[in-house]
Amino acid sequence: TNYFDDSTCGVERVVVQLPDVVQALLSNESPHQQAEAARTLRRMLCTPGDQSIQPVIDAGAVPCLVELLTSPNPTLQFEAAWALTNIASSSSEHTFWLVQQGVVKRLVHLLSSQERAICELAVWALGNIAGDGFAMRDLVISHDVVPQLLHILATQSAPSLQRNTVWTLMNLLRHKPQVDLSVAEPTLSTLAHLCSSATDEDAMSYAVWALNYVSDGPNGHVEAVIRAGAVPHLVRLLGHHSPNVVIPALRTCGNIIASGDDVQTQTLIDEEVLLPLGAMLWSTEKSMLKEACWALSTICAGDHPEQIENMFARGFILRLSEIVLLEERADVRRDALVGLCNVLIGATATQLQAYHILVENSCLPAICSGSILGSADRKEVFVALQAIESVLKAGNSLKVSSSLPSNPFCARLNQLRLPQALWALAQNENQVIKDKAGKVLRRALSLS
């Protein structure tokens, strides 16, 4: 019996006939009738929206479909798996109901199916379930699914199967709290390899996102990603043409910088990560620009004269100064400001002297601007004051070492009306800002 047609009333008609459809599913004497019933439910569940799912559940069809996953008939397995995949991709409530019927164990068994289409549907359904949150993720992992997914990636080359398998792996490494490193680590070398070998852009993007989720954690997780050989691939992908690949690569590099120690950050520096990060300062994509500013600011924090030299020599400091002066989006401007200030704080007196024209004409006007020193954001004001203080200290060192008549930066700071701005900040209601501004003002006046 053909319960479904392509007319607008098709779904409504099947809802009315659902008892007959379910009865047909139970008809072990007629595999053809079972297949037609399963196909009817699958087509019904493929319609847009979730309105068809609850009637199917209420009719008692789900346990029947779950049972058909163990059928020796590949057609029945295929239709049942597809229908259940559609249910798994809907709401959390529907996914939970599905899991209660014991579907996970049966789907995992289908991963070894010789029928590629059935295997792929099982992968897809498990990915939908795992993507529903950490509880569902951990339930799927408890069925020892990760080794089977890795085996599929190692032995199957069909693009859609590879794409769906990497997507499911990504969902298994997603969510907080993080999966245990013992679960994540076996996947990392495969994921790192996919960052360079995947021919499908989506599969590559999923692999990089998976690395991002693993690296967004304690130092041990970062070390595992590095040990898997992912860093060279991540740095190379910062130059990829698609933001879908670049953004997760950028965030993964950011995780290594944020959570890693100096040795781990050095692995990125050794791969010349500064160059693609610096190039992103001209990006029109907000998320890429913001993440690049943040990553550069973190790399340049502290004693890193070689990286700071590159920042000056390659024009990245000039670009950060422009962003600070011209960017209207406060969060992007803040990250650019921190990057600019970290460079000025970490630069040696010799570097500031060598690039004094750039410092005086771009950097100082940016950090002394009214939009920064007059900002309501205390972090912006404080980091700018720190940078100004460092420049004044460096200028005093140059004055002594080169026997100059005065601090070489004071004249420019006076032109920028820094003393007046510092005087105003010395009256600030925030004690930290007040004290810092007073200290910088006293230093500026003593060196003038």
Coordinates of C-alpha atoms in Angstrom, one line a residue:
T1 CA 0.0 0.0 0.0
N2 CA 1.3 3.5 -0.9
Y3 CA 0.4 5.5 2.2
F4 CA 2.3 8.6 1.0
D5 CA 1.8 10.9 -2.0
D6 CA 3.4 14.1 -3.0
S7 CA 0.4 16.3 -2.5
T8 CA 0.2 18.9 0.2
C9 CA -2.2 16.7 2.2
G10 CA 0.3 13.7 2.1
V11 CA 1.6 14.1 5.7
E12 CA -1.9 14.6 7.1
R13 CA -3.1 11.6 5.3
V14 CA -0.3 9.4 6.7
V15 CA -0.9 10.7 10.3
V16 CA -4.5 9.4 10.0
Q17 CA -3.3 6.1 8.7
L18 CA -0.3 5.7 11.2
P19 CA -1.9 2.8 13.1
D20 CA -2.0 0.8 9.8
V21 CA 1.6 1.8 9.0
V22 CA 2.8 0.6 12.4
Q23 CA 0.8 -2.6 11.9
A24 CA 2.6 -3.1 8.6
L25 CA 6.0 -2.6 10.3
L26 CA 5.2 -5.5 12.6
S27 CA 4.3 -7.7 9.7
N28 CA 7.2 -10.2 9.7
E29 CA 5.4 -12.3 7.1
S30 CA 5.7 -9.6 4.4
P31 CA 9.1 -7.9 4.1
H32 CA 7.8 -5.9 1.2
Q33 CA 5.0 -4.5 3.3
Q34 CA 7.4 -3.7 6.1
A35 CA 9.7 -1.9 3.7
E36 CA 6.9 0.1 2.2
A37 CA 5.7 1.1 5.7
A38 CA 9.3 2.1 6.8
R39 CA 9.7 4.0 3.6
T40 CA 6.4 5.8 4.3
L41 CA 7.6 6.9 7.7
R42 CA 11.0 7.9 6.4
R43 CA 9.4 10.1 3.7
M44 CA 7.0 11.6 6.3
L45 CA 9.9 12.4 8.7
C46 CA 11.9 14.0 5.8
T47 CA 9.3 16.8 5.5
P48 CA 10.4 20.2 6.8
G49 CA 9.8 21.0 10.4
D50 CA 9.2 18.7 13.4
Q51 CA 5.5 18.5 13.2
S52 CA 5.5 14.9 11.9
I53 CA 7.8 13.5 14.6
Q54 CA 5.5 13.5 17.6
P55 CA 2.7 11.7 15.8
V56 CA 5.2 9.0 14.8
I57 CA 6.3 8.6 18.4
D58 CA 2.8 8.6 19.8
A59 CA 1.8 5.9 17.3
G60 CA 4.5 3.6 18.8
A61 CA 6.5 3.5 15.5
V62 CA 9.9 4.2 17.0
P63 CA 10.5 0.9 18.8
C64 CA 9.5 -0.9 15.6
L65 CA 12.0 1.1 13.6
V66 CA 14.7 0.5 16.2
E67 CA 14.0 -3.2 16.0
L68 CA 14.3 -3.1 12.2
L69 CA 17.9 -1.9 12.5
T70 CA 18.8 -5.6 13.4
S71 CA 16.9 -7.0 10.4
P72 CA 19.0 -9.1 8.0
N73 CA 17.2 -7.2 5.2
P74 CA 19.4 -4.2 4.1
T75 CA 16.4 -2.4 2.6
L76 CA 14.6 -2.5 6.0
Q77 CA 17.8 -1.4 7.8
F78 CA 18.3 1.5 5.4
E79 CA 14.8 2.8 5.6
A80 CA 14.7 2.5 9.4
A81 CA 18.1 4.1 9.9
W82 CA 17.1 7.0 7.7
A83 CA 13.8 7.6 9.6
L84 CA 15.6 7.4 13.0
T85 CA 18.3 9.8 11.8
N86 CA 15.6 12.4 11.0
I87 CA 14.2 12.0 14.5
A88 CA 17.7 12.3 16.0
S89 CA 18.3 15.6 14.2
S90 CA 15.2 17.2 15.8
S91 CA 14.7 18.4 19.4
S92 CA 16.5 17.3 22.5
E93 CA 13.3 15.7 23.8
H94 CA 12.9 13.6 20.7
T95 CA 16.6 12.6 20.8
F96 CA 16.2 11.6 24.5
W97 CA 13.1 9.5 23.6
L98 CA 15.0 7.8 20.8
V99 CA 18.0 7.0 23.1
Q100 CA 15.6 5.4 25.6
Q101 CA 14.6 2.9 23.0
G102 CA 18.1 1.5 22.9
V103 CA 19.0 2.9 19.5
V104 CA 22.6 3.8 20.2
K105 CA 23.8 0.2 20.6
R106 CA 22.1 -0.8 17.3
L107 CA 23.4 2.1 15.4
V108 CA 27.0 1.4 16.6
H109 CA 26.5 -2.2 15.3
L110 CA 25.6 -0.8 11.9
L111 CA 28.9 1.0 11.6
S112 CA 30.4 -2.3 10.5
S113 CA 27.7 -2.8 7.8
Q114 CA 29.1 -3.7 4.3
E115 CA 26.4 -1.4 2.8
R116 CA 28.0 2.0 2.7
A117 CA 24.7 3.9 2.7
I118 CA 23.6 2.1 5.9
C119 CA 27.0 2.7 7.6
E120 CA 26.8 6.4 6.6
L121 CA 23.2 6.8 8.1
A122 CA 24.4 5.2 11.3
V123 CA 27.3 7.6 11.5
W124 CA 25.0 10.5 10.8
A125 CA 22.5 9.5 13.5
L126 CA 25.2 9.0 16.1
G127 CA 26.6 12.4 15.3
N128 CA 23.2 14.0 15.8
I129 CA 22.8 12.2 19.1
A130 CA 26.3 13.2 20.3
G131 CA 25.7 16.8 19.3
D132 CA 22.8 17.1 21.7
G133 CA 25.0 17.8 24.7
F134 CA 27.7 16.3 27.0
A135 CA 25.3 13.6 28.4
M136 CA 24.4 12.3 25.0
R137 CA 28.0 12.6 23.9
D138 CA 29.3 10.6 26.8
L139 CA 26.6 7.9 26.2
V140 CA 27.7 7.4 22.6
I141 CA 31.3 7.4 23.6
S142 CA 30.6 4.7 26.2
H143 CA 29.7 2.3 23.3
D144 CA 33.3 2.3 22.2
V145 CA 32.4 4.2 19.0
V146 CA 35.6 6.2 18.5
P147 CA 37.8 3.3 17.3
Q148 CA 35.1 2.3 14.8
L149 CA 34.9 5.8 13.4
L150 CA 38.7 6.0 13.0
H151 CA 38.6 2.7 11.2
I152 CA 36.0 4.1 8.8
L153 CA 38.2 7.1 8.1
A154 CA 41.2 4.8 7.5
T155 CA 39.4 2.4 5.1
Q156 CA 36.7 4.4 3.4
S157 CA 37.3 7.1 0.8
A158 CA 33.8 8.1 -0.2
P159 CA 33.6 11.9 0.4
S160 CA 30.2 12.0 2.0
L161 CA 31.0 9.2 4.4
Q162 CA 34.3 10.9 5.3
R163 CA 32.6 14.2 5.8
N164 CA 29.9 12.7 8.1
T165 CA 32.4 10.6 10.0
V166 CA 34.6 13.6 10.8
W167 CA 31.5 15.6 11.7
T168 CA 30.5 12.9 14.2
L169 CA 34.0 12.8 15.7
M170 CA 33.8 16.6 16.1
N171 CA 30.6 16.2 18.0
L172 CA 32.2 13.5 20.2
L173 CA 35.0 16.0 21.2
R174 CA 32.6 18.9 21.6
H175 CA 30.8 20.3 24.7
K176 CA 31.9 21.1 28.2
P177 CA 33.0 19.5 30.4
Q178 CA 35.6 18.2 28.0
V179 CA 36.0 14.6 27.1
D180 CA 38.8 12.8 28.8
L181 CA 42.1 13.0 27.1
S182 CA 42.2 9.2 26.8
V183 CA 39.2 9.5 24.5
A184 CA 40.4 12.5 22.5
E185 CA 44.1 11.6 22.0
P186 CA 43.6 8.6 19.7
T187 CA 41.8 10.8 17.3
L188 CA 44.3 13.6 17.1
S189 CA 46.8 12.2 14.5
T190 CA 43.9 11.4 12.2
L191 CA 42.4 14.8 12.6
A192 CA 45.8 16.5 12.0
H193 CA 46.3 14.5 8.9
L194 CA 42.8 15.5 7.6
C195 CA 43.8 19.1 8.0
S196 CA 46.1 18.6 5.0
S197 CA 44.6 15.6 3.2
A198 CA 40.9 16.2 3.2
T199 CA 39.6 17.0 -0.3
D200 CA 36.2 18.1 1.1
E201 CA 36.2 21.6 2.6
D202 CA 33.5 20.7 5.1
A203 CA 35.5 17.7 6.3
M204 CA 38.6 19.8 6.7
S205 CA 36.6 22.4 8.7
Y206 CA 35.1 19.8 11.0
A207 CA 38.6 18.3 11.6
V208 CA 40.0 21.7 12.6
W209 CA 37.0 22.5 14.8
A210 CA 37.6 19.1 16.5
L211 CA 41.2 20.1 17.3
N212 CA 39.8 23.4 18.6
Y213 CA 37.6 21.7 21.0
V214 CA 40.4 19.5 22.3
S215 CA 42.9 22.3 22.6
D216 CA 40.4 24.5 24.5
G217 CA 41.4 23.0 27.9
P218 CA 44.3 22.3 30.2
N219 CA 47.9 22.2 29.2
G220 CA 47.9 18.5 28.7
H221 CA 45.2 18.8 26.0
V222 CA 47.3 21.4 24.2
E223 CA 50.4 19.2 24.4
A224 CA 48.5 16.3 22.9
V225 CA 47.4 18.4 19.9
I226 CA 51.0 19.6 19.4
R227 CA 52.4 16.1 19.7
A228 CA 50.0 14.9 17.0
G229 CA 51.7 17.1 14.6
A230 CA 48.8 19.5 14.1
V231 CA 50.7 22.9 14.4
P232 CA 52.2 23.1 10.9
H233 CA 48.9 22.3 9.4
L234 CA 47.0 24.8 11.5
V235 CA 49.5 27.6 10.6
R236 CA 49.2 26.8 6.9
L237 CA 45.4 26.8 7.1
L238 CA 45.4 30.4 8.4
G239 CA 46.0 31.2 4.8
H240 CA 43.1 29.1 3.5
H241 CA 40.6 30.8 1.2
S242 CA 37.5 29.8 3.2
P243 CA 36.6 31.5 6.6
N244 CA 35.0 28.1 7.5
V245 CA 38.5 26.7 7.7
V246 CA 40.5 29.8 8.8
I247 CA 38.3 30.6 11.8
P248 CA 38.7 27.3 13.6
A249 CA 42.4 27.2 12.7
L250 CA 42.8 30.7 14.2
R251 CA 40.9 29.7 17.4
T252 CA 43.0 26.6 17.8
C253 CA 46.2 28.6 17.5
G254 CA 44.7 31.0 20.0
N255 CA 44.0 28.1 22.4
I256 CA 47.6 27.0 22.2
I257 CA 48.8 30.5 22.9
A258 CA 46.3 31.0 25.8
S259 CA 46.6 27.7 27.5
G260 CA 50.1 26.6 26.5
D261 CA 53.4 27.4 28.1
D262 CA 56.2 29.3 26.4
V263 CA 57.6 26.1 24.9
Q264 CA 54.2 25.3 23.4
T265 CA 53.7 28.8 22.1
Q266 CA 57.2 28.6 20.6
T267 CA 56.0 25.7 18.3
L268 CA 53.6 28.2 16.6
I269 CA 56.3 30.9 16.4
D270 CA 58.8 28.4 14.9
E271 CA 56.2 27.8 12.1
E272 CA 56.1 31.6 11.5
V273 CA 52.5 32.0 12.7
L274 CA 53.1 35.8 13.0
L275 CA 53.0 36.2 9.3
P276 CA 49.5 34.9 8.6
L277 CA 48.2 36.5 11.8
G278 CA 49.6 39.8 10.8
A279 CA 48.0 39.5 7.4
M280 CA 44.6 39.1 9.1
L281 CA 44.8 42.6 10.5
W282 CA 43.5 43.7 7.1
S283 CA 40.6 41.3 7.2
T284 CA 37.1 42.6 6.8
E285 CA 35.7 39.6 8.8
K286 CA 35.2 40.8 12.3
S287 CA 35.8 37.5 14.0
M288 CA 39.1 36.9 12.1
L289 CA 40.3 40.5 12.8
K290 CA 39.5 40.3 16.5
E291 CA 41.1 36.9 17.0
A292 CA 44.2 37.9 15.1
C293 CA 44.6 41.0 17.3
W294 CA 44.2 39.0 20.4
A295 CA 46.6 36.2 19.3
L296 CA 49.2 38.8 18.3
S297 CA 48.8 40.6 21.6
T298 CA 49.4 37.4 23.6
I299 CA 52.4 36.4 21.5
C300 CA 54.0 39.8 22.0
A301 CA 53.4 40.0 25.7
G302 CA 56.6 39.7 27.7
D303 CA 60.2 39.5 26.5
H304 CA 60.0 38.5 22.8
P305 CA 62.3 41.0 21.0
E306 CA 62.3 38.9 17.8
Q307 CA 58.5 38.9 17.5
I308 CA 58.3 42.6 18.3
E309 CA 60.9 43.3 15.7
N310 CA 58.8 41.5 13.1
M311 CA 55.7 43.5 14.3
F312 CA 57.5 46.8 13.5
A313 CA 59.4 45.7 10.4
R314 CA 56.3 44.2 8.6
G315 CA 54.0 47.1 9.3
F316 CA 51.8 45.2 11.7
I317 CA 52.3 47.9 14.4
L318 CA 51.2 50.6 12.0
R319 CA 48.0 48.6 11.2
L320 CA 47.3 48.0 14.9
S321 CA 47.6 51.8 15.5
E322 CA 45.1 52.4 12.7
I323 CA 42.6 49.9 14.2
V324 CA 42.9 51.6 17.6
L325 CA 42.2 55.0 16.0
L326 CA 39.6 54.1 13.5
E327 CA 37.8 50.9 14.6
E328 CA 34.2 51.6 15.9
R329 CA 33.7 48.1 17.3
A330 CA 34.8 48.4 20.9
D331 CA 35.8 44.7 21.4
V332 CA 38.0 44.7 18.3
R333 CA 39.6 48.0 19.2
R334 CA 40.3 46.7 22.7
D335 CA 42.2 43.7 21.4
A336 CA 44.1 45.9 19.0
L337 CA 45.0 48.3 21.7
V338 CA 46.3 45.5 24.0
G339 CA 48.4 44.2 21.1
L340 CA 49.8 47.6 20.4
C341 CA 50.6 48.3 24.1
N342 CA 52.2 44.9 24.6
V343 CA 54.6 45.6 21.8
L344 CA 55.5 49.1 23.2
I345 CA 55.9 47.6 26.7
G346 CA 58.0 44.7 25.4
A347 CA 60.1 46.7 22.9
T348 CA 63.7 47.5 23.8
A349 CA 64.9 51.1 23.9
T350 CA 67.0 50.4 20.8
Q351 CA 63.9 49.1 18.9
L352 CA 61.9 52.2 19.9
Q353 CA 64.7 54.4 18.7
A354 CA 65.1 52.5 15.4
Y355 CA 61.4 52.9 14.7
H356 CA 60.9 56.3 16.4
I357 CA 59.1 57.8 13.5
L358 CA 56.5 55.1 13.5
V359 CA 56.3 55.3 17.3
E360 CA 55.9 59.1 17.4
N361 CA 53.5 59.4 14.4
S362 CA 51.3 56.3 14.8
C363 CA 51.7 54.5 18.1
L364 CA 51.7 57.4 20.5
P365 CA 48.8 59.3 18.8
A366 CA 46.7 56.1 19.0
I367 CA 47.3 55.3 22.7
C368 CA 47.1 59.0 23.7
S369 CA 43.9 59.7 21.8
G370 CA 40.8 60.9 23.6
S371 CA 38.9 57.7 22.7
I372 CA 41.5 55.7 24.7
L373 CA 42.6 57.8 27.6
G374 CA 39.0 59.1 27.9
S375 CA 37.5 55.6 27.6
A376 CA 35.0 54.3 30.1
D377 CA 36.8 51.0 29.8
R378 CA 39.3 50.9 32.6
K379 CA 41.3 48.1 31.1
E380 CA 41.9 50.2 28.0
V381 CA 43.0 53.2 30.0
F382 CA 45.3 51.2 32.3
V383 CA 47.1 49.3 29.5
A384 CA 47.6 52.6 27.6
L385 CA 49.1 54.2 30.7
Q386 CA 51.4 51.2 31.1
A387 CA 52.6 51.6 27.5
I388 CA 53.1 55.3 27.9
E389 CA 55.2 54.7 31.0
S390 CA 57.3 52.1 29.2
V391 CA 58.0 54.5 26.3
L392 CA 59.0 57.3 28.8
K393 CA 61.3 54.8 30.6
A394 CA 62.9 53.8 27.3
G395 CA 63.3 57.4 26.2
N396 CA 65.1 58.2 29.4
S397 CA 67.5 55.3 28.8
L398 CA 68.2 56.6 25.4
K399 CA 68.7 60.1 26.8
V400 CA 71.4 58.7 29.2
S401 CA 73.1 56.2 26.8
S402 CA 73.2 58.7 23.8
S403 CA 73.8 61.8 25.8
L404 CA 70.7 63.5 24.5
P405 CA 69.6 66.9 25.9
S406 CA 66.1 65.5 26.8
N407 CA 63.9 62.4 26.6
P408 CA 63.3 62.0 22.8
F409 CA 59.6 61.1 23.2
C410 CA 58.6 63.9 25.6
A411 CA 58.2 66.6 23.0
R412 CA 55.8 64.4 21.0
L413 CA 53.8 63.4 24.1
N414 CA 53.5 67.1 25.0
Q415 CA 52.2 67.9 21.5
L416 CA 49.6 65.2 22.1
R417 CA 48.6 67.0 25.3
L418 CA 49.5 64.0 27.4
P419 CA 50.1 66.1 30.6
Q420 CA 46.5 67.5 30.5
A421 CA 45.1 64.0 29.9
L422 CA 47.1 62.6 32.8
W423 CA 46.1 65.4 35.1
A424 CA 42.4 64.6 34.4
L425 CA 43.0 60.9 35.0
A426 CA 44.7 61.7 38.2
Q427 CA 41.3 62.9 39.5
N428 CA 39.6 59.6 38.4
E429 CA 37.3 58.0 40.8
N430 CA 38.9 54.6 40.2
Q431 CA 41.9 54.4 42.6
V432 CA 44.0 52.2 40.3
I433 CA 43.6 54.5 37.4
K434 CA 44.2 57.5 39.6
D435 CA 47.4 56.2 41.1
K436 CA 48.8 55.0 37.7
A437 CA 48.0 58.3 36.0
G438 CA 49.6 60.3 38.8
K439 CA 52.7 58.1 38.6
V440 CA 53.0 58.5 34.8
L441 CA 52.4 62.3 35.1
R442 CA 55.2 62.7 37.7
R443 CA 57.6 60.8 35.4
A444 CA 56.5 62.8 32.4
L445 CA 57.0 66.1 34.2
S446 CA 60.4 65.1 35.6
L447 CA 61.7 64.2 32.2
S448 CA 60.4 67.1 30.2

